[in-house]
Amino acid sequence: MDMFCYMCSQALNNEGCVRAGVCGKSPLVTRLQDNLVYILDGISAYYYHARELGYKDEEIASFLSKGLYSTLTNVNFDPESYVQLALEAGMMNLRVMKLLKKAHIETYGEPVPAEVETGTKKGHAIIVTGHNLKALEELLKQVEGTNVYVYTHSEMLPAHGYPVLRKYRNLAGNLGAAWYDQKMLFDEIPAAILGTSNCVLLPKESYRNRMFTTSIARLPGVTHIDGYDYSPVIEKALSLPELEEKPSTYKLTTGYSTGVVASIADKIKALVESGKIRHFFVIGGCDTPTQKGNYYREFAKKLPEDTVIITLACGKYRINDINFGTIDGVPRLLDVGQCNDTIVAIEIAEALSKLFDKPINDLPLTLVLTWMEQKAVAILWTLLALGIKGIYIGPVLPAWVNQDILNVLQSNYDLRLISDPENDIKAILKA
Ligand code: SF4
Ligand code: SF3
């Protein structure tokens, strides 16, 4: 199959165009349209969360309508213009990540480093998964003064860095890892569960009746809560057995915001100049449930001790239980937040560029990304639109990327596919 489109009544055999469009649309245009649709899904997700906190931007809304009009109707058959639209969308995604960061910081304060427990407290439990900090805070307000403890899961971990959220006594820790351990984790722990955004998984029967969705998330047979009255979730938690006190076997860290990193900029400069920090890596993105994802853990473990790792999004769970230590007091692993906090990693790269008076591409900085779904595609185009070259990606390309698209990404942006950790590290560090 070179393409797939069944969006109009001319579709071949009334089923779908798979080699070329009856209308003349080429496979390349179809794939570039799909690429743009996924970027728009990513931008929409971040814009949705910003709007939930009352932050709007007419330019983002108007770009979404332009992008959807371009991809979902037969109005544009020009492949070159779709590459331009993807770059424009990348810049729009930068704009929406900035907006969401502003919304988060103005509502919850700028994150500061936090150590997060991974054990359990004696008491009833609610696990909150997804990206939606507003839903988390509303729930935290409603369990105040009870023995119902709230645990974050997956992309909710960075909540622990926000001053306004961490002051809630009932915010007890983080359980599990990236999105795809839900079926195992939720089955195992007798907690009520609140799904607030992607990536929620269709639940197993064993916990369907103790799972709830809110905001944009919906699952069949799962109670949905419109608005922010989470009494049914709390009642469910109270009806379930209490969890036992279980100490953390390791702790997670998060909360390395732009402000925190800026406050140690002089120290970082001195460490780089004295050769104590040789290279910075950004390792993160959307984790995938494949064996190949082990690459990222192996890569991070094999890095020499004079390197610093900036991590973000749920890809961090491949590496964030490892103790990487510090370099003269600067942690070697800096978790900057959710996937939308890629903006923080970009701001850190821009600050390093200023600090060393070099373009980002000439810095000792390499991005090693894992991608899974729409937001990762939006972020990749943001990085490309900013002119960042030599990004490593893996573990597998999404199915809509064919050789033509890969050629464009490799020749224009020197995009590299991951190979094996040792060879990639050698190639990067000798460059
Ligand atoms: Fe086929 Fe073109 Fe219609 Fe898509 S828009 S179904 S490619 S004829
Ligand atoms: Fe992505 Fe589902 Fe992990 Fe925000 S959104 S990170 S996968």
Tab-separated table of C-alpha atoms and ligand atoms in Angstrom:
chain	number	residue	atom	x	y	z
A	1	MET	CA	0.000	0.000	0.000
A	2	ASP	CA	1.577	3.310	-1.100
A	3	MET	CA	-1.078	5.462	0.545
A	4	PHE	CA	-4.497	5.264	2.069
A	5	CYS	CA	-7.270	7.771	1.605
A	6	TYR	CA	-11.019	7.224	1.802
A	7	MET	CA	-12.167	10.731	2.460
A	8	CYS	CA	-14.390	11.219	-0.599
A	9	SER	CA	-16.968	9.355	-2.656
A	10	GLN	CA	-14.552	8.916	-5.573
A	11	ALA	CA	-12.406	6.484	-3.536
A	12	LEU	CA	-11.328	3.464	-5.597
A	13	ASN	CA	-14.036	0.757	-5.592
A	14	ASN	CA	-15.742	2.897	-2.998
A	15	GLU	CA	-13.203	1.482	-0.528
A	16	GLY	CA	-10.095	3.632	-0.619
A	17	CYS	CA	-7.255	4.857	-2.815
A	18	VAL	CA	-4.125	2.838	-2.056
A	19	ARG	CA	-1.734	3.389	-4.997
A	20	ALA	CA	-2.698	6.876	-6.201
A	21	GLY	CA	-5.788	8.983	-5.767
A	22	VAL	CA	-8.615	8.769	-8.310
A	23	CYS	CA	-8.531	12.565	-7.938
A	24	GLY	CA	-4.828	12.570	-8.856
A	25	LYS	CA	-3.523	12.970	-5.310
A	26	SER	CA	-0.067	11.388	-5.020
A	27	PRO	CA	1.085	9.066	-2.227
A	28	LEU	CA	3.606	11.716	-1.151
A	29	VAL	CA	0.908	14.367	-0.756
A	30	THR	CA	-1.299	11.907	1.147
A	31	ARG	CA	1.523	11.088	3.564
A	32	LEU	CA	2.429	14.734	4.022
A	33	GLN	CA	-1.236	15.451	4.719
A	34	ASP	CA	-1.224	12.691	7.338
A	35	ASN	CA	1.951	14.165	8.829
A	36	LEU	CA	0.269	17.560	9.090
A	37	VAL	CA	-2.875	16.078	10.633
A	38	TYR	CA	-0.803	14.428	13.367
A	39	ILE	CA	1.084	17.654	14.072
A	40	LEU	CA	-2.286	19.425	14.349
A	41	ASP	CA	-3.462	16.703	16.833
A	42	GLY	CA	-0.306	17.437	18.881
A	43	ILE	CA	-0.823	21.232	18.816
A	44	SER	CA	-4.498	20.753	19.661
A	45	ALA	CA	-3.643	18.689	22.724
A	46	TYR	CA	-1.414	21.399	24.166
A	47	TYR	CA	-3.840	24.135	23.190
A	48	TYR	CA	-6.677	22.247	24.870
A	49	HIS	CA	-4.786	22.107	28.165
A	50	ALA	CA	-3.802	25.796	27.926
A	51	ARG	CA	-7.446	26.734	27.286
A	52	GLU	CA	-8.534	24.680	30.292
A	53	LEU	CA	-6.417	27.056	32.377
A	54	GLY	CA	-7.957	30.065	30.623
A	55	TYR	CA	-5.117	30.812	28.164
A	56	LYS	CA	-6.043	31.447	24.538
A	57	ASP	CA	-4.237	32.560	21.390
A	58	GLU	CA	-6.089	33.546	18.238
A	59	GLU	CA	-3.055	32.798	16.034
A	60	ILE	CA	-2.943	29.179	17.167
A	61	ALA	CA	-6.683	28.753	16.655
A	62	SER	CA	-6.487	30.254	13.194
A	63	PHE	CA	-3.527	28.046	12.211
A	64	LEU	CA	-5.474	24.977	13.312
A	65	SER	CA	-8.301	25.900	10.956
A	66	LYS	CA	-5.878	26.575	8.076
A	67	GLY	CA	-4.119	23.264	8.661
A	68	LEU	CA	-7.312	21.241	8.889
A	69	TYR	CA	-8.748	22.904	5.805
A	70	SER	CA	-5.548	22.052	3.903
A	71	THR	CA	-5.463	18.404	4.908
A	72	LEU	CA	-9.084	17.361	5.111
A	73	THR	CA	-10.359	18.730	1.804
A	74	ASN	CA	-9.108	18.632	-1.756
A	75	VAL	CA	-7.830	22.178	-1.704
A	76	ASN	CA	-4.063	21.686	-1.954
A	77	PHE	CA	-2.168	19.102	-4.041
A	78	ASP	CA	1.293	20.706	-3.795
A	79	PRO	CA	3.816	18.560	-1.854
A	80	GLU	CA	6.311	21.405	-1.337
A	81	SER	CA	3.675	23.542	0.347
A	82	TYR	CA	2.930	20.684	2.776
A	83	VAL	CA	6.572	20.658	3.870
A	84	GLN	CA	6.281	24.425	4.425
A	85	LEU	CA	3.024	23.918	6.327
A	86	ALA	CA	4.707	21.293	8.516
A	87	LEU	CA	7.483	23.764	9.358
A	88	GLU	CA	4.912	26.478	10.054
A	89	ALA	CA	3.086	23.983	12.260
A	90	GLY	CA	6.364	23.267	14.058
A	91	MET	CA	6.677	26.971	14.908
A	92	MET	CA	3.035	27.042	15.964
A	93	ASN	CA	3.738	24.100	18.250
A	94	LEU	CA	6.595	26.126	19.755
A	95	ARG	CA	4.113	28.930	20.359
A	96	VAL	CA	1.582	26.620	22.017
A	97	MET	CA	4.229	24.973	24.213
A	98	LYS	CA	5.227	28.472	25.371
A	99	LEU	CA	1.589	29.312	26.067
A	100	LEU	CA	1.055	26.125	28.076
A	101	LYS	CA	4.276	26.689	30.024
A	102	LYS	CA	3.104	30.202	30.878
A	103	ALA	CA	-0.314	28.826	31.899
A	104	HIS	CA	1.295	26.191	34.135
A	105	ILE	CA	3.774	28.584	35.744
A	106	GLU	CA	1.275	31.390	36.325
A	107	THR	CA	-1.157	28.910	37.862
A	108	TYR	CA	1.150	26.575	39.782
A	109	GLY	CA	4.482	28.444	40.087
A	110	GLU	CA	7.735	27.644	38.287
A	111	PRO	CA	8.926	24.102	39.066
A	112	VAL	CA	11.770	23.549	41.492
A	113	PRO	CA	13.705	20.288	41.948
A	114	ALA	CA	11.757	17.619	43.789
A	115	GLU	CA	12.471	14.114	45.024
A	116	VAL	CA	9.446	11.939	44.443
A	117	GLU	CA	8.558	8.851	46.483
A	118	THR	CA	7.778	5.630	44.624
A	119	GLY	CA	6.426	3.694	47.599
A	120	THR	CA	2.927	3.881	49.116
A	121	LYS	CA	1.438	5.450	52.230
A	122	LYS	CA	-1.024	3.630	54.469
A	123	GLY	CA	-4.394	4.810	53.280
A	124	HIS	CA	-6.785	4.813	50.345
A	125	ALA	CA	-5.396	5.642	46.952
A	126	ILE	CA	-6.192	7.426	43.712
A	127	ILE	CA	-3.812	7.204	40.748
A	128	VAL	CA	-3.936	10.096	38.278
A	129	THR	CA	-2.556	9.579	34.796
A	130	GLY	CA	-2.204	11.922	31.816
A	131	HIS	CA	-1.018	15.513	31.386
A	132	ASN	CA	-3.831	17.530	32.950
A	133	LEU	CA	-2.503	19.457	35.968
A	134	LYS	CA	-5.825	21.247	36.482
A	135	ALA	CA	-7.669	17.976	37.034
A	136	LEU	CA	-4.932	16.910	39.470
A	137	GLU	CA	-5.161	20.098	41.509
A	138	GLU	CA	-8.954	20.020	41.697
A	139	LEU	CA	-8.757	16.439	42.971
A	140	LEU	CA	-6.049	17.345	45.503
A	141	LYS	CA	-8.257	20.111	46.893
A	142	GLN	CA	-11.117	17.658	47.328
A	143	VAL	CA	-9.133	15.001	49.235
A	144	GLU	CA	-7.515	17.476	51.637
A	145	GLY	CA	-7.894	16.362	55.261
A	146	THR	CA	-8.764	12.730	54.349
A	147	ASN	CA	-6.587	9.621	54.253
A	148	VAL	CA	-7.033	9.326	50.497
A	149	TYR	CA	-3.606	9.720	48.913
A	150	VAL	CA	-3.057	10.775	45.338
A	151	TYR	CA	-0.301	9.200	43.263
A	152	THR	CA	0.850	10.452	39.893
A	153	HIS	CA	1.473	8.127	36.972
A	154	SER	CA	3.449	8.568	33.739
A	155	GLU	CA	3.257	12.156	32.392
A	156	MET	CA	1.796	13.425	35.670
A	157	LEU	CA	5.146	12.972	37.494
A	158	PRO	CA	6.363	16.557	36.807
A	159	ALA	CA	3.421	17.836	38.890
A	160	HIS	CA	5.629	17.227	41.953
A	161	GLY	CA	7.926	20.073	40.896
A	162	TYR	CA	5.222	22.778	40.919
A	163	PRO	CA	5.209	24.759	44.190
A	164	VAL	CA	1.424	25.106	44.297
A	165	LEU	CA	0.814	21.392	43.713
A	166	ARG	CA	3.526	20.005	45.995
A	167	LYS	CA	2.094	21.854	48.984
A	168	TYR	CA	-0.848	19.420	49.026
A	169	ARG	CA	-0.124	16.889	51.748
A	170	ASN	CA	-2.150	14.196	49.965
A	171	LEU	CA	0.126	14.220	46.908
A	172	ALA	CA	2.000	11.108	47.963
A	173	GLY	CA	4.291	10.009	45.165
A	174	ASN	CA	4.471	8.425	41.734
A	175	LEU	CA	3.542	4.857	40.842
A	176	GLY	CA	4.518	2.938	37.730
A	177	ALA	CA	6.258	4.282	34.684
A	178	ALA	CA	5.309	5.181	31.103
A	179	TRP	CA	1.722	5.011	29.817
A	180	TYR	CA	1.825	1.392	28.658
A	181	ASP	CA	2.181	-0.185	32.106
A	182	GLN	CA	-1.401	0.833	32.974
A	183	LYS	CA	-2.986	-2.593	32.567
A	184	MET	CA	-0.445	-4.217	34.875
A	185	LEU	CA	-0.221	-1.383	37.420
A	186	PHE	CA	-3.931	-0.588	37.693
A	187	ASP	CA	-4.767	-4.285	37.902
A	188	GLU	CA	-2.274	-4.764	40.738
A	189	ILE	CA	-3.026	-1.743	42.938
A	190	PRO	CA	-6.520	-1.451	44.465
A	191	ALA	CA	-6.833	2.255	43.789
A	192	ALA	CA	-9.397	4.447	42.068
A	193	ILE	CA	-7.919	5.732	38.814
A	194	LEU	CA	-8.455	9.033	37.048
A	195	GLY	CA	-7.488	9.284	33.358
A	196	THR	CA	-7.056	12.912	32.345
A	197	SER	CA	-5.612	12.852	28.806
A	198	ASN	CA	-3.644	10.673	26.430
A	199	CYS	CA	-2.324	8.088	26.568
A	200	VAL	CA	-5.179	6.250	28.351
A	201	LEU	CA	-5.533	2.569	27.511
A	202	LEU	CA	-8.744	0.607	27.176
A	203	PRO	CA	-9.106	-0.855	30.688
A	204	LYS	CA	-9.080	-4.473	31.780
A	205	GLU	CA	-12.325	-5.710	33.333
A	206	SER	CA	-10.503	-6.094	36.646
A	207	TYR	CA	-10.377	-2.328	37.185
A	208	ARG	CA	-12.919	-0.867	34.775
A	209	ASN	CA	-15.355	-0.106	37.622
A	210	ARG	CA	-12.734	1.770	39.602
A	211	MET	CA	-11.523	3.823	36.672
A	212	PHE	CA	-12.854	7.292	35.763
A	213	THR	CA	-12.116	9.712	32.950
A	214	THR	CA	-12.312	13.495	32.946
A	215	SER	CA	-11.675	16.385	30.577
A	216	ILE	CA	-10.889	15.140	27.048
A	217	ALA	CA	-10.374	11.465	27.992
A	218	ARG	CA	-13.184	8.911	27.476
A	219	LEU	CA	-13.284	5.123	27.677
A	220	PRO	CA	-16.253	2.838	26.993
A	221	GLY	CA	-17.911	1.530	30.159
A	222	VAL	CA	-15.890	3.929	32.311
A	223	THR	CA	-17.629	6.716	34.243
A	224	HIS	CA	-16.826	10.109	32.774
A	225	ILE	CA	-16.743	13.183	34.977
A	226	ASP	CA	-17.623	16.459	33.325
A	227	GLY	CA	-16.347	19.432	35.232
A	228	TYR	CA	-14.187	18.997	38.298
A	229	ASP	CA	-16.369	17.400	40.980
A	230	TYR	CA	-14.435	14.245	41.736
A	231	SER	CA	-16.638	12.964	44.597
A	232	PRO	CA	-17.389	9.674	42.741
A	233	VAL	CA	-13.640	9.011	42.402
A	234	ILE	CA	-13.063	9.736	46.084
A	235	GLU	CA	-16.047	7.601	47.147
A	236	LYS	CA	-14.701	4.745	45.035
A	237	ALA	CA	-11.246	5.100	46.615
A	238	LEU	CA	-12.805	5.019	50.099
A	239	SER	CA	-14.709	1.820	49.235
A	240	LEU	CA	-11.471	0.040	48.287
A	241	PRO	CA	-8.975	-1.516	50.734
A	242	GLU	CA	-6.285	0.772	52.106
A	243	LEU	CA	-2.770	0.414	50.689
A	244	GLU	CA	-0.069	-0.643	53.095
A	245	GLU	CA	2.848	1.597	54.022
A	246	LYS	CA	5.633	0.607	51.630
A	247	PRO	CA	8.905	2.545	51.512
A	248	SER	CA	10.323	3.694	48.197
A	249	THR	CA	12.982	1.421	46.743
A	250	TYR	CA	14.254	4.405	44.747
A	251	LYS	CA	13.231	8.030	44.353
A	252	LEU	CA	12.600	9.986	41.179
A	253	THR	CA	13.630	13.564	40.551
A	254	THR	CA	11.910	16.242	38.519
A	255	GLY	CA	11.416	20.028	38.461
A	256	TYR	CA	14.438	21.333	36.524
A	257	SER	CA	12.711	24.349	35.030
A	258	THR	CA	14.330	27.016	32.880
A	259	GLY	CA	14.666	29.251	35.956
A	260	VAL	CA	16.397	26.547	37.993
A	261	VAL	CA	18.906	25.794	35.237
A	262	ALA	CA	19.449	29.529	34.582
A	263	SER	CA	20.287	29.994	38.267
A	264	ILE	CA	23.279	27.619	37.880
A	265	ALA	CA	24.331	28.854	34.426
A	266	ASP	CA	27.667	30.260	35.654
A	267	LYS	CA	28.508	26.993	37.366
A	268	ILE	CA	27.637	25.024	34.217
A	269	LYS	CA	29.798	27.376	32.139
A	270	ALA	CA	32.755	26.861	34.468
A	271	LEU	CA	32.295	23.069	34.418
A	272	VAL	CA	32.241	23.019	30.621
A	273	GLU	CA	35.270	25.289	30.377
A	274	SER	CA	37.250	23.182	32.830
A	275	GLY	CA	36.367	20.023	30.885
A	276	LYS	CA	34.312	18.521	33.711
A	277	ILE	CA	31.211	18.519	31.488
A	278	ARG	CA	32.032	17.265	28.000
A	279	HIS	CA	28.642	16.893	26.383
A	280	PHE	CA	24.908	17.418	26.972
A	281	PHE	CA	22.293	14.950	25.781
A	282	VAL	CA	18.547	15.303	25.568
A	283	ILE	CA	17.137	11.794	25.972
A	284	GLY	CA	13.371	11.582	26.022
A	285	GLY	CA	10.136	11.714	24.094
A	286	CYS	CA	7.184	9.361	23.963
A	287	ASP	CA	8.165	5.863	25.065
A	288	THR	CA	7.112	2.818	23.064
A	289	PRO	CA	6.367	-0.621	24.492
A	290	THR	CA	8.951	-2.417	22.372
A	291	GLN	CA	12.180	-4.222	23.152
A	292	LYS	CA	13.920	-1.713	20.914
A	293	GLY	CA	13.110	0.961	23.476
A	294	ASN	CA	15.840	-0.603	25.668
A	295	TYR	CA	18.240	1.300	23.433
A	296	TYR	CA	17.642	4.478	25.448
A	297	ARG	CA	18.495	2.854	28.771
A	298	GLU	CA	21.598	1.216	27.378
A	299	PHE	CA	22.601	4.482	25.732
A	300	ALA	CA	22.253	6.464	28.970
A	301	LYS	CA	24.043	3.801	31.044
A	302	LYS	CA	26.988	3.733	28.661
A	303	LEU	CA	27.493	7.508	28.651
A	304	PRO	CA	30.750	8.654	30.239
A	305	GLU	CA	30.483	10.423	33.596
A	306	ASP	CA	31.402	13.825	32.195
A	307	THR	CA	28.066	14.068	30.383
A	308	VAL	CA	24.753	15.603	31.463
A	309	ILE	CA	21.357	14.228	30.436
A	310	ILE	CA	18.291	16.411	30.065
A	311	THR	CA	15.151	14.300	29.972
A	312	LEU	CA	11.446	14.895	29.390
A	313	ALA	CA	8.126	13.195	28.573
A	314	CYS	CA	7.359	9.567	29.355
A	315	GLY	CA	10.529	8.364	27.591
A	316	LYS	CA	12.271	9.392	30.833
A	317	TYR	CA	11.066	6.212	32.508
A	318	ARG	CA	13.624	4.266	30.511
A	319	ILE	CA	16.322	5.982	32.569
A	320	ASN	CA	14.999	7.894	35.578
A	321	ASP	CA	15.385	5.114	38.154
A	322	ILE	CA	19.152	5.109	37.538
A	323	ASN	CA	21.338	7.106	39.901
A	324	PHE	CA	23.566	9.102	37.549
A	325	GLY	CA	25.198	11.074	40.347
A	326	THR	CA	26.389	14.660	40.110
A	327	ILE	CA	29.241	16.672	38.606
A	328	ASP	CA	30.439	19.083	41.293
A	329	GLY	CA	26.901	19.280	42.648
A	330	VAL	CA	25.131	19.530	39.258
A	331	PRO	CA	22.896	16.458	38.786
A	332	ARG	CA	23.762	14.444	35.696
A	333	LEU	CA	20.052	13.800	35.071
A	334	LEU	CA	17.776	16.818	34.783
A	335	ASP	CA	14.079	16.056	34.294
A	336	VAL	CA	12.537	19.175	32.757
A	337	GLY	CA	8.961	17.877	32.675
A	338	GLN	CA	6.223	16.663	30.348
A	339	CYS	CA	6.501	16.399	26.549
A	340	ASN	CA	5.131	19.963	26.272
A	341	ASP	CA	8.094	21.033	28.425
A	342	THR	CA	10.311	20.381	25.429
A	343	ILE	CA	10.078	24.162	25.456
A	344	VAL	CA	12.237	24.091	28.607
A	345	ALA	CA	14.855	21.934	26.860
A	346	ILE	CA	14.770	24.392	23.939
A	347	GLU	CA	15.205	27.331	26.322
A	348	ILE	CA	18.144	25.576	27.989
A	349	ALA	CA	19.723	24.967	24.551
A	350	GLU	CA	19.189	28.645	23.693
A	351	ALA	CA	20.755	29.674	27.004
A	352	LEU	CA	23.784	27.429	26.357
A	353	SER	CA	24.066	28.942	22.893
A	354	LYS	CA	24.176	32.420	24.443
A	355	LEU	CA	26.516	31.340	27.222
A	356	PHE	CA	29.083	29.906	24.809
A	357	ASP	CA	28.325	32.309	21.969
A	358	LYS	CA	27.778	29.478	19.490
A	359	PRO	CA	24.799	28.396	17.381
A	360	ILE	CA	22.848	25.488	18.896
A	361	ASN	CA	24.129	23.122	16.196
A	362	ASP	CA	27.737	23.840	17.232
A	363	LEU	CA	27.168	23.131	20.920
A	364	PRO	CA	28.265	19.880	22.560
A	365	LEU	CA	24.588	18.890	22.639
A	366	THR	CA	22.834	15.947	20.991
A	367	LEU	CA	19.155	15.054	21.003
A	368	VAL	CA	18.316	11.355	21.169
A	369	LEU	CA	14.567	11.053	20.914
A	370	THR	CA	11.976	8.324	21.116
A	371	TRP	CA	8.657	8.910	19.427
A	372	MET	CA	5.346	7.232	19.565
A	373	GLU	CA	2.448	9.429	18.593
A	374	GLN	CA	1.162	12.797	17.469
A	375	LYS	CA	2.727	15.085	20.039
A	376	ALA	CA	6.154	13.664	19.254
A	377	VAL	CA	5.621	14.449	15.575
A	378	ALA	CA	4.640	18.024	16.421
A	379	ILE	CA	7.744	18.372	18.600
A	380	LEU	CA	10.028	16.925	15.943
A	381	TRP	CA	8.794	19.541	13.436
A	382	THR	CA	9.344	22.266	16.049
A	383	LEU	CA	12.972	21.187	16.381
A	384	LEU	CA	13.374	21.004	12.604
A	385	ALA	CA	11.735	24.407	12.142
A	386	LEU	CA	14.239	25.828	14.646
A	387	GLY	CA	17.010	24.497	12.399
A	388	ILE	CA	18.279	21.857	14.839
A	389	LYS	CA	20.225	19.234	12.921
A	390	GLY	CA	21.667	15.810	13.591
A	391	ILE	CA	18.807	14.609	15.843
A	392	TYR	CA	18.789	10.866	16.543
A	393	ILE	CA	15.354	9.270	16.530
A	394	GLY	CA	13.910	5.818	17.077
A	395	PRO	CA	13.116	3.209	18.012
A	396	VAL	CA	10.901	2.753	14.937
A	397	LEU	CA	9.499	5.279	12.533
A	398	PRO	CA	5.743	5.746	12.399
A	399	ALA	CA	4.158	3.755	9.547
A	400	TRP	CA	3.224	6.853	7.535
A	401	VAL	CA	6.894	7.803	7.056
A	402	ASN	CA	7.976	6.262	3.748
A	403	GLN	CA	11.382	6.440	2.116
A	404	ASP	CA	10.495	9.695	0.291
A	405	ILE	CA	9.690	11.470	3.542
A	406	LEU	CA	12.717	9.999	5.301
A	407	ASN	CA	14.938	11.194	2.441
A	408	VAL	CA	13.665	14.742	2.873
A	409	LEU	CA	14.256	14.609	6.648
A	410	GLN	CA	17.735	13.132	6.254
A	411	SER	CA	18.954	15.376	3.473
A	412	ASN	CA	17.514	18.635	4.826
A	413	TYR	CA	17.993	18.058	8.545
A	414	ASP	CA	20.616	15.344	8.867
A	415	LEU	CA	18.077	13.328	10.857
A	416	ARG	CA	19.658	10.078	12.058
A	417	LEU	CA	18.067	6.778	12.964
A	418	ILE	CA	19.382	5.164	16.127
A	419	SER	CA	21.631	2.149	15.591
A	420	ASP	CA	23.312	0.604	18.621
A	421	PRO	CA	24.144	2.622	21.733
A	422	GLU	CA	27.889	2.085	21.711
A	423	ASN	CA	28.393	3.056	18.073
A	424	ASP	CA	26.091	6.057	18.356
A	425	ILE	CA	27.879	7.341	21.473
A	426	LYS	CA	31.266	6.912	19.785
A	427	ALA	CA	30.076	8.779	16.704
A	428	ILE	CA	28.588	11.613	18.759
A	429	LEU	CA	31.462	12.120	21.156
A	430	LYS	CA	34.188	12.103	18.551
A	431	ALA	CA	32.322	14.658	16.429
B	1	SF4	FE1	-9.157	9.009	-3.387
B	1	SF4	FE2	-8.620	11.603	-3.762
B	1	SF4	FE3	-10.982	10.904	-2.768
B	1	SF4	FE4	-8.793	10.584	-1.295
B	1	SF4	S1	-9.634	12.512	-1.998
B	1	SF4	S2	-10.446	9.099	-1.547
B	1	SF4	S3	-7.257	10.092	-2.853
B	1	SF4	S4	-10.172	10.366	-4.801
B	2	SF3	FE1	3.480	11.160	24.628
B	2	SF3	FE2	1.311	9.681	25.136
B	2	SF3	FE3	4.469	9.694	26.419
B	2	SF3	FE4	3.471	13.465	26.706
B	2	SF3	S1	1.421	11.767	24.931
B	2	SF3	S2	4.593	11.810	26.348
B	2	SF3	S3	3.262	8.917	24.854
